[in-house]
XYZ file of C-alpha atoms in Angstrom:
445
model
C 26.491 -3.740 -60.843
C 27.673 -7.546 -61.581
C 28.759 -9.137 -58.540
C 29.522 -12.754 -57.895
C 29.352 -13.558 -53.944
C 31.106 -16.072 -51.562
C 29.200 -16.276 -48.041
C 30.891 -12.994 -46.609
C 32.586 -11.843 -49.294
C 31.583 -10.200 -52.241
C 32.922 -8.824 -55.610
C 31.620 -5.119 -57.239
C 32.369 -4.478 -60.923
C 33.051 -0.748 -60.724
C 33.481 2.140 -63.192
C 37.131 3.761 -62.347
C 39.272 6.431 -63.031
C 42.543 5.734 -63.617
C 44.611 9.294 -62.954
C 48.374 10.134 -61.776
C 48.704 9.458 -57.907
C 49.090 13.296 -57.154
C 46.207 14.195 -58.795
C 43.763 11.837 -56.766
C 43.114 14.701 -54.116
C 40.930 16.788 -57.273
C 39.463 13.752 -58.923
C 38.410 13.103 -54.692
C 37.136 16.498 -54.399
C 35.021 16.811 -57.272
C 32.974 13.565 -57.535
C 32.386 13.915 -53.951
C 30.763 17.279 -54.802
C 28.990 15.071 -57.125
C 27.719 12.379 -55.034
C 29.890 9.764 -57.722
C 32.423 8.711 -55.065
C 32.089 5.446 -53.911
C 30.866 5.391 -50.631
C 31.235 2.328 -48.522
C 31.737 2.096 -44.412
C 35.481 0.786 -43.865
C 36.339 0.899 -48.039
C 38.623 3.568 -49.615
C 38.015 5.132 -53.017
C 41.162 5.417 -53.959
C 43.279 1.670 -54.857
C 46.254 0.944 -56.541
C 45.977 -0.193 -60.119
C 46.043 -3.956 -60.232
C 49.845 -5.056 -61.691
C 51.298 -1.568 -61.291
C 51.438 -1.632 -57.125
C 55.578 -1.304 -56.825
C 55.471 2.116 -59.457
C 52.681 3.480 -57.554
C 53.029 6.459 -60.397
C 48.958 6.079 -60.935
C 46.040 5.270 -59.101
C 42.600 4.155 -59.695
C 39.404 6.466 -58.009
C 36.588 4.358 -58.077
C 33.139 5.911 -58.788
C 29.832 5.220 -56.983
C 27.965 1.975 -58.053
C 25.206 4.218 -59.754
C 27.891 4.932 -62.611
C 27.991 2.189 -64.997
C 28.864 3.228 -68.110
C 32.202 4.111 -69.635
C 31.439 6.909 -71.315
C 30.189 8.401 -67.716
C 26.979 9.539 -69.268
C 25.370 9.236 -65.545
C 27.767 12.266 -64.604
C 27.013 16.091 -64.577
C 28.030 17.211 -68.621
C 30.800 19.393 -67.097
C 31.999 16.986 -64.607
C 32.106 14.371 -67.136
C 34.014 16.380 -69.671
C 36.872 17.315 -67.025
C 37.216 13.511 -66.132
C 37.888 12.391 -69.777
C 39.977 14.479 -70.130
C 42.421 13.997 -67.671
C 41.917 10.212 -66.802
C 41.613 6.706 -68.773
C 38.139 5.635 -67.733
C 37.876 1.423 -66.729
C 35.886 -0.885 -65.073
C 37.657 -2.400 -61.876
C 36.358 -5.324 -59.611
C 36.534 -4.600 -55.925
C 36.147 -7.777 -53.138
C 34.328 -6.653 -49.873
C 33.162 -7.964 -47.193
C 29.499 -7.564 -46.837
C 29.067 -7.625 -43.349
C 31.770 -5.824 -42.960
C 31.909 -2.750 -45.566
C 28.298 -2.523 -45.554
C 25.574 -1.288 -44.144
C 22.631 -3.329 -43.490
C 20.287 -0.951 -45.773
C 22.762 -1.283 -48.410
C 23.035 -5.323 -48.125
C 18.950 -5.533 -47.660
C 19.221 -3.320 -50.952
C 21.371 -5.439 -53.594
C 18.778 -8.653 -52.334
C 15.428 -7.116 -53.318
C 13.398 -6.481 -56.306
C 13.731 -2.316 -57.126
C 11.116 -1.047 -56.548
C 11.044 -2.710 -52.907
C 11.886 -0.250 -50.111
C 15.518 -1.660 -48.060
C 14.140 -0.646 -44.635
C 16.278 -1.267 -41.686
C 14.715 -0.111 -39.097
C 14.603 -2.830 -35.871
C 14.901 -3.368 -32.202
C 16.884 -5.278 -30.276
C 15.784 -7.373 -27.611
C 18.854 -9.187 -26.125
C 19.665 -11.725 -28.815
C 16.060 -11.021 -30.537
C 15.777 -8.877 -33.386
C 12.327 -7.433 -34.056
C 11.352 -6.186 -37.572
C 8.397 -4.891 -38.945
C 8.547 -5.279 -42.423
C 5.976 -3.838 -45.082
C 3.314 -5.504 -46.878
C 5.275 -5.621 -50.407
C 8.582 -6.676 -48.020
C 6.714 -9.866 -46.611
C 7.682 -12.275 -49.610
C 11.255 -11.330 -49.044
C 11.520 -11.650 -45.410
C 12.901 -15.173 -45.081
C 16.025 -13.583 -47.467
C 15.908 -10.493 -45.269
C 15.856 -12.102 -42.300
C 19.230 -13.891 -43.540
C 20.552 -11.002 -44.293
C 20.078 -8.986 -40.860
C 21.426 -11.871 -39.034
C 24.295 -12.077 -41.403
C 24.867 -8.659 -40.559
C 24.104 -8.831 -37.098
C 25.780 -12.112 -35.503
C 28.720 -10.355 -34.275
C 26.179 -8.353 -31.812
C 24.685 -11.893 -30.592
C 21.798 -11.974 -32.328
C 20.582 -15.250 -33.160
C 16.789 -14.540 -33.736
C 14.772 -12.517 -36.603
C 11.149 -11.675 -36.013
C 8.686 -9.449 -37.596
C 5.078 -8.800 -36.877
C 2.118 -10.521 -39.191
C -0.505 -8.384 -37.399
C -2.216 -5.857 -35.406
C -2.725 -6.749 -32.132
C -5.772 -8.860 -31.112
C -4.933 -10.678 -27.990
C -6.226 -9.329 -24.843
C -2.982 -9.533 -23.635
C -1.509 -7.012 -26.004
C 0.870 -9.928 -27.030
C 1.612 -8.911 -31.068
C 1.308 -12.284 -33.610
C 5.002 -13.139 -35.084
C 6.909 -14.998 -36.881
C 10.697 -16.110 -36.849
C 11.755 -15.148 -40.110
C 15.472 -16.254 -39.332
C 17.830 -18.228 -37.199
C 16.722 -19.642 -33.656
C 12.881 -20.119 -32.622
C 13.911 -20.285 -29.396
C 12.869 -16.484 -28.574
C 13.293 -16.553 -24.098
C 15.856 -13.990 -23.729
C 17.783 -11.397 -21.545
C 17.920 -7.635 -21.862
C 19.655 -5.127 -19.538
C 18.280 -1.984 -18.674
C 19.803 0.771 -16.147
C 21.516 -1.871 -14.268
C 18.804 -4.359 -14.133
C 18.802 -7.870 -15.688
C 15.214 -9.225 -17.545
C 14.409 -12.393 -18.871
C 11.741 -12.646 -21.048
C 9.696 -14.755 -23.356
C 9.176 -12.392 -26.237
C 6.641 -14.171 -28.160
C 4.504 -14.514 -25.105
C 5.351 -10.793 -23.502
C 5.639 -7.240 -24.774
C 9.092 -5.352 -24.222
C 9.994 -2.011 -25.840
C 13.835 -1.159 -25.487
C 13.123 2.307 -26.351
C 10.864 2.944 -23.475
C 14.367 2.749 -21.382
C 14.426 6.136 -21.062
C 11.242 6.617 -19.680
C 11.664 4.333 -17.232
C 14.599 6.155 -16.004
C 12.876 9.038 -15.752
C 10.186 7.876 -13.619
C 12.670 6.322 -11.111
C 14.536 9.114 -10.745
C 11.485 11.022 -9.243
C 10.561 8.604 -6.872
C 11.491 9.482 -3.070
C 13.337 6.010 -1.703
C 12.405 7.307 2.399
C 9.336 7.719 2.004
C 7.419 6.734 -1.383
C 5.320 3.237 -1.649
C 4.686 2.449 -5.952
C 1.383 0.765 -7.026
C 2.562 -0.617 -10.649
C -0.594 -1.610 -11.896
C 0.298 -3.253 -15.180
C 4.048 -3.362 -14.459
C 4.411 -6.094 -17.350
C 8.030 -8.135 -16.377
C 8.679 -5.223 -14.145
C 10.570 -2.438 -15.743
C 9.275 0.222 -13.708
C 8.956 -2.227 -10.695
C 11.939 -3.646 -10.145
C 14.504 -0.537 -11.106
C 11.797 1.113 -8.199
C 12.637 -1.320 -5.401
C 16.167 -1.469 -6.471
C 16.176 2.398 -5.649
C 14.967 1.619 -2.194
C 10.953 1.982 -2.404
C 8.420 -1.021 -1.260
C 6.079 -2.196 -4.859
C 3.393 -3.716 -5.451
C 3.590 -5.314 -9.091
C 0.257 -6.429 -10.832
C 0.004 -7.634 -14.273
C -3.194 -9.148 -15.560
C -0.787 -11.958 -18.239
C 0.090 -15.178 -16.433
C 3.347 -14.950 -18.676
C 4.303 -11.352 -17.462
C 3.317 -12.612 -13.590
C 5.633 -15.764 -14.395
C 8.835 -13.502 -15.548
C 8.216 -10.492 -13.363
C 8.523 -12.771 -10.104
C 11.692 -14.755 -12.038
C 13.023 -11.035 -12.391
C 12.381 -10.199 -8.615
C 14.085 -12.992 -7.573
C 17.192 -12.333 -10.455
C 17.565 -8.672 -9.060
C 17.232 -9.576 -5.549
C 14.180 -7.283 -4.814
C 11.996 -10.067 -3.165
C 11.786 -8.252 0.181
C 10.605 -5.014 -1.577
C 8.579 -6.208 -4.490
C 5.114 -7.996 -3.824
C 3.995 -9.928 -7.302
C 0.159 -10.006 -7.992
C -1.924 -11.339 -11.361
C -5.036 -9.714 -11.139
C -7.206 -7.500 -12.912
C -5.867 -4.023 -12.419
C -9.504 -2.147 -11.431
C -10.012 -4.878 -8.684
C -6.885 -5.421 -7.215
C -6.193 -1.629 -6.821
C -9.822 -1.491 -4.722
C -8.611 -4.608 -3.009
C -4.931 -3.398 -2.153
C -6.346 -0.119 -0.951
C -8.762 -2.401 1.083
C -6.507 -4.513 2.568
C -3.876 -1.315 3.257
C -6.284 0.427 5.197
C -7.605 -2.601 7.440
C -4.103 -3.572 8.297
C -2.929 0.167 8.723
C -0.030 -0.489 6.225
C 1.452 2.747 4.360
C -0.759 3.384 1.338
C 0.991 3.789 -1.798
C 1.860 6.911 -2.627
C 2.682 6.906 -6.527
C 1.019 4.638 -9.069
C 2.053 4.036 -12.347
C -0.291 2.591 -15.336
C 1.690 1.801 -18.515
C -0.647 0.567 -20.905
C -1.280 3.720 -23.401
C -3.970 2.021 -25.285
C -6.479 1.944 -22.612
C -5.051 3.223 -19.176
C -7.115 5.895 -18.566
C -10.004 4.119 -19.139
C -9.180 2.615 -15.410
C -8.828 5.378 -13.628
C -12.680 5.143 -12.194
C -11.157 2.464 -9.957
C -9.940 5.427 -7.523
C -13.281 7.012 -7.418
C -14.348 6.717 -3.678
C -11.398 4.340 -2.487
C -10.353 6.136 0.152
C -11.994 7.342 3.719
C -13.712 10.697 3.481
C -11.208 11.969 6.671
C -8.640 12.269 3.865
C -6.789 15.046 2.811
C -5.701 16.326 -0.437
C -2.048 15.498 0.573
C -3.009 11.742 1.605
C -3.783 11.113 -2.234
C -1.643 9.245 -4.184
C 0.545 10.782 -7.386
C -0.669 9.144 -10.346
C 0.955 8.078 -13.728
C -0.895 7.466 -16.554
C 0.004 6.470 -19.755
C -2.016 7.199 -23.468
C -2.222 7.633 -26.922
C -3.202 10.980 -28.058
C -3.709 12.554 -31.329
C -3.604 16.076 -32.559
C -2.259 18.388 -34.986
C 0.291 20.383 -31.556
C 1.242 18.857 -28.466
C -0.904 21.150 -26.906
C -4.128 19.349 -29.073
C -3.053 15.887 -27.995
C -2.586 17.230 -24.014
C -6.080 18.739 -24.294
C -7.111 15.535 -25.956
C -6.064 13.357 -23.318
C -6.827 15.953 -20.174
C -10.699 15.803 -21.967
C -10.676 11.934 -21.529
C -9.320 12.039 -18.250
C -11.696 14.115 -16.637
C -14.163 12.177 -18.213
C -13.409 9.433 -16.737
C -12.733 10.580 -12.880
C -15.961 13.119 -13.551
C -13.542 15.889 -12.086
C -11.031 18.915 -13.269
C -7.505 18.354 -12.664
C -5.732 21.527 -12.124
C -2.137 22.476 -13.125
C -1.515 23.877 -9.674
C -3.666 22.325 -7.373
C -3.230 18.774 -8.339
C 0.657 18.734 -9.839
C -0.447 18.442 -13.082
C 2.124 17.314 -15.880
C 2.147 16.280 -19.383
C 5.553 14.433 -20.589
C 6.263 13.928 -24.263
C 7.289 10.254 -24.306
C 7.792 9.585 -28.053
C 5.891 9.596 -31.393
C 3.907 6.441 -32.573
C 2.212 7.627 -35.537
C 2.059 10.915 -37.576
C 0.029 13.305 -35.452
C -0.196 10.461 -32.781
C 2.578 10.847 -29.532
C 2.429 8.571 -26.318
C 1.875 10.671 -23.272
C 2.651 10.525 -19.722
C 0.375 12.754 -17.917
C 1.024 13.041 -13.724
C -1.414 14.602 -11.555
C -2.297 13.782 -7.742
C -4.958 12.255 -7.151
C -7.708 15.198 -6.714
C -9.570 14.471 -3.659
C -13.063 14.919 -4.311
C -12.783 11.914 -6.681
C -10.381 9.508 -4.138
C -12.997 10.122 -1.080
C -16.258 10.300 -2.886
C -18.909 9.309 -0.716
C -20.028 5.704 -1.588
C -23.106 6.940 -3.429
C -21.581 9.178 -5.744
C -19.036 7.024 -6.224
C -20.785 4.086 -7.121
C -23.001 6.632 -9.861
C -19.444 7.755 -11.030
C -17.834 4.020 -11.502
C -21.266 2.999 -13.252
C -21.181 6.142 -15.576
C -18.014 5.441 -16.490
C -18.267 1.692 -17.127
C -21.148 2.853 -19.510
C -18.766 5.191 -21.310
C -15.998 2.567 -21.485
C -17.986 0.351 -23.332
C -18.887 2.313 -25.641
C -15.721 4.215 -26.410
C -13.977 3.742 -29.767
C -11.011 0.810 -29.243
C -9.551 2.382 -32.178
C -5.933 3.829 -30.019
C -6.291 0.258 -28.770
C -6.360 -1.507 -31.772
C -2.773 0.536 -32.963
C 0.230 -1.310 -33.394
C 2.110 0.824 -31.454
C 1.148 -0.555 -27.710
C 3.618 -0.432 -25.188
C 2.728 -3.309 -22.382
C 1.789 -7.078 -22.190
C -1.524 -6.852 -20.676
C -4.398 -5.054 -20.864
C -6.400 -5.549 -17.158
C -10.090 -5.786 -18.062
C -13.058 -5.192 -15.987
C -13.789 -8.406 -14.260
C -13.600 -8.803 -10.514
C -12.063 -11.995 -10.151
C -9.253 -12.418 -8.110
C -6.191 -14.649 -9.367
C -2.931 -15.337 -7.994
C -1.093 -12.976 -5.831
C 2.104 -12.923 -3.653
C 1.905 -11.465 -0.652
């Protein structure tokens, strides 16, 4: 349809029906059946006709924007027959407001070339909004950008990003670029009653992990549990876990993620329960363990490892880290997070339990060890995001030093030559991917 446009509002040229005011209920009824009833958020379909308001003896029903025609050839035969014949068919120009009446598929939709797909799809990180637009979108995206934060300025948003790439940075930050409003991308976001402030060009956040977060928390036992979050990012599992009462130990491998997650400590008042560390995860979990021990400290008793594309590939660093006195009840619980693929759930658990086992060079059982395999949410078709929990099986936390040191070598091996493909996905949940090497960087004790 025609349209002329004003910055918020616009005007439709429209194909109506003009019919007596008590019929307007049937003419209602049947284009609706029809899908030919206008359909816009907040606008009504049925308007007085322009100079005749005060008789209010006829009434205009305004047909979808599809129809554009006065003969209403785009109608159903016998639909089209019954409206001629009892209505006078005109065109009628409507004024809405855009951001207002319409939805933001439906604005993104009357600014593209056909042919180009009007995806709205985006997350919302405090006054961020992050897009990832398709290839044939990308020469639109400065207009679309414009357009979502027409749309979206009444929720605060004052940023549009979208991704230009897979990511390649060790840090698992994604490349992106502002496609509208303010560059300036540090931010807040809320989350279960905790405050975060990020920089989101130089850290990875994922609002719809919320849920997951929550769900963690919620098992953890505030009298007696100690958390080992070993790429805890700006702290989502972290903080929410000393806020319910438990002593953490945060480690992220990104200076950026260390710099934010000890800002967030300090913003939710956690500093006596959360200790902030930038190392790489493998070595600081031997060291912590270490350094727990020789100080006869409370061990942790739950760690969690939220960084799907490559988590498991750590878990060699509990091989042999404890004293062979232990029992099976001294080891800690252990979540860890991946990317599995499979045609069932019960492929993709399989899938990952295979890797696993691999990697510790020991069965896990369902009953022995706690095992559990969460759903968390799909990435990809026939790719989900897992959360599998199992205690620590003890023949693999007090290996003898030997074995253990054959085990950890094996498994490096295998690492290294393991397909990166999960890793390489777009879909990775954390900032920071902790790599092999043994030095030791900052840390707060």
């Amino acid at each position: 349809p025609g349209m002329a446009s004003t910055p918020s509002t616009e005007e439709m040229e429209l194909v109506a029906l003009k019919v007596p005011a008590k019929q307007t209920g049937k003419f209602i009824g049947k284009l609706k059946a029809a899908g030919k009833l206008l359909h816009i958020k907040r606008v009504k379909p049925v308007v007085n006709v322009p100079g005749e308001e005060s008789e209010g003896k006829m009434k205009l029903v305004l047909l979808s924007a599809d129809v554009k025609s006065l003969d209403l050839s785009e109608l159903p035969s016998e639909l089209r027959e019954w409206c001629i014949s009892g209505a006078s068919v005109i065109r009628h120009r409507l004024a809405i407001n855009s951001e207002r009446h319409m939805t933001l598929q439906e604005m993104l939709r009357r600014i593209l070339p056909e042919g180009v797909p009007a995806t709205s799809s985006f997350e919302t990180i405090g006054h961020v909004v992050h897009m990832n637009l398709l290839d044939e979108q990308m020469p639109h995206r400065k207009a679309i950008g414009e357009v979502v934060l027409k749309k979206l300025k009444s929720n605060h948003v004052r940023s549009v990003v979208t991704k230009l790439d897979k990511i390649t940075d060790k840090f698992r930050v994604f490349p992106m670029e502002v496609i509208a409003g303010d560059p300036n991308l540090v931010t807040e976001v809320k989350e279960h009653g905790c405050k975060f402030e990020l920089d989101y060009s130089k850290v990875y956040w994922n609002s719809r992990l919320q849920t997951e977060h929550a769900r963690i928390v919620s098992t953890l036992d505030r009298r007696k549990d100690v958390v080992c979050d070993l790429m805890c990012g700006i702290g989502p599992f972290a903080i929410p876990a000393a806020r319910n009462g438990c002593r953490v130990y945060a480690n992220d491998l990104n200076p950026e993620s260390y710099k934010w997650l000890r800002n967030n400590v300090k913003l939710n008042k956690v500093e006596d329960k959360v200790s902030c560390f930038n190392e790489d995860a493998r070595a600081f979990l031997r060291r912590l363990t270490r350094d727990l021990l020789d100080k006869k400290q409370p061990l942790f008793t739950v760690v969690t490892m939220n960084l799907p594309a490559t988590a498991i590939e750590f878990l060699d660093a509990f091989i042999g880290i404890y004293p062979s006195h232990f029992k099976q009840n001294d080891m800690p619980r252990i979540h860890v997070y991946c990317f599995s693929r499979g045609d069932t759930l019960e492929d993709m658990t399989n899938a990952a339990m295979k890797r696993i086992e691999g990697v510790i060079r020991a069965k896990v059982d369902r009953n022995a060890h706690d095992l559990n395999v969460h759903d968390v949410r799909n990435v990809a078709p026939k790719k989900n995001m897992l959360c599998v929990s199992f205690n620590l099986p003890r023949d693999v936390g007090c290996a003898q030093s030997s074995e253990a040191d054959a085990k950890t070598t094996t498994d490096q091996d295998a690492s290294k030559k393991r397909s990166t493909r999960d890793g390489e996905e777009d879909e990775c949940e954390k900032t920071a991917i902790a790599g092999p090497g043994p030095k030791r960087k900052k840390s707060e004790p």
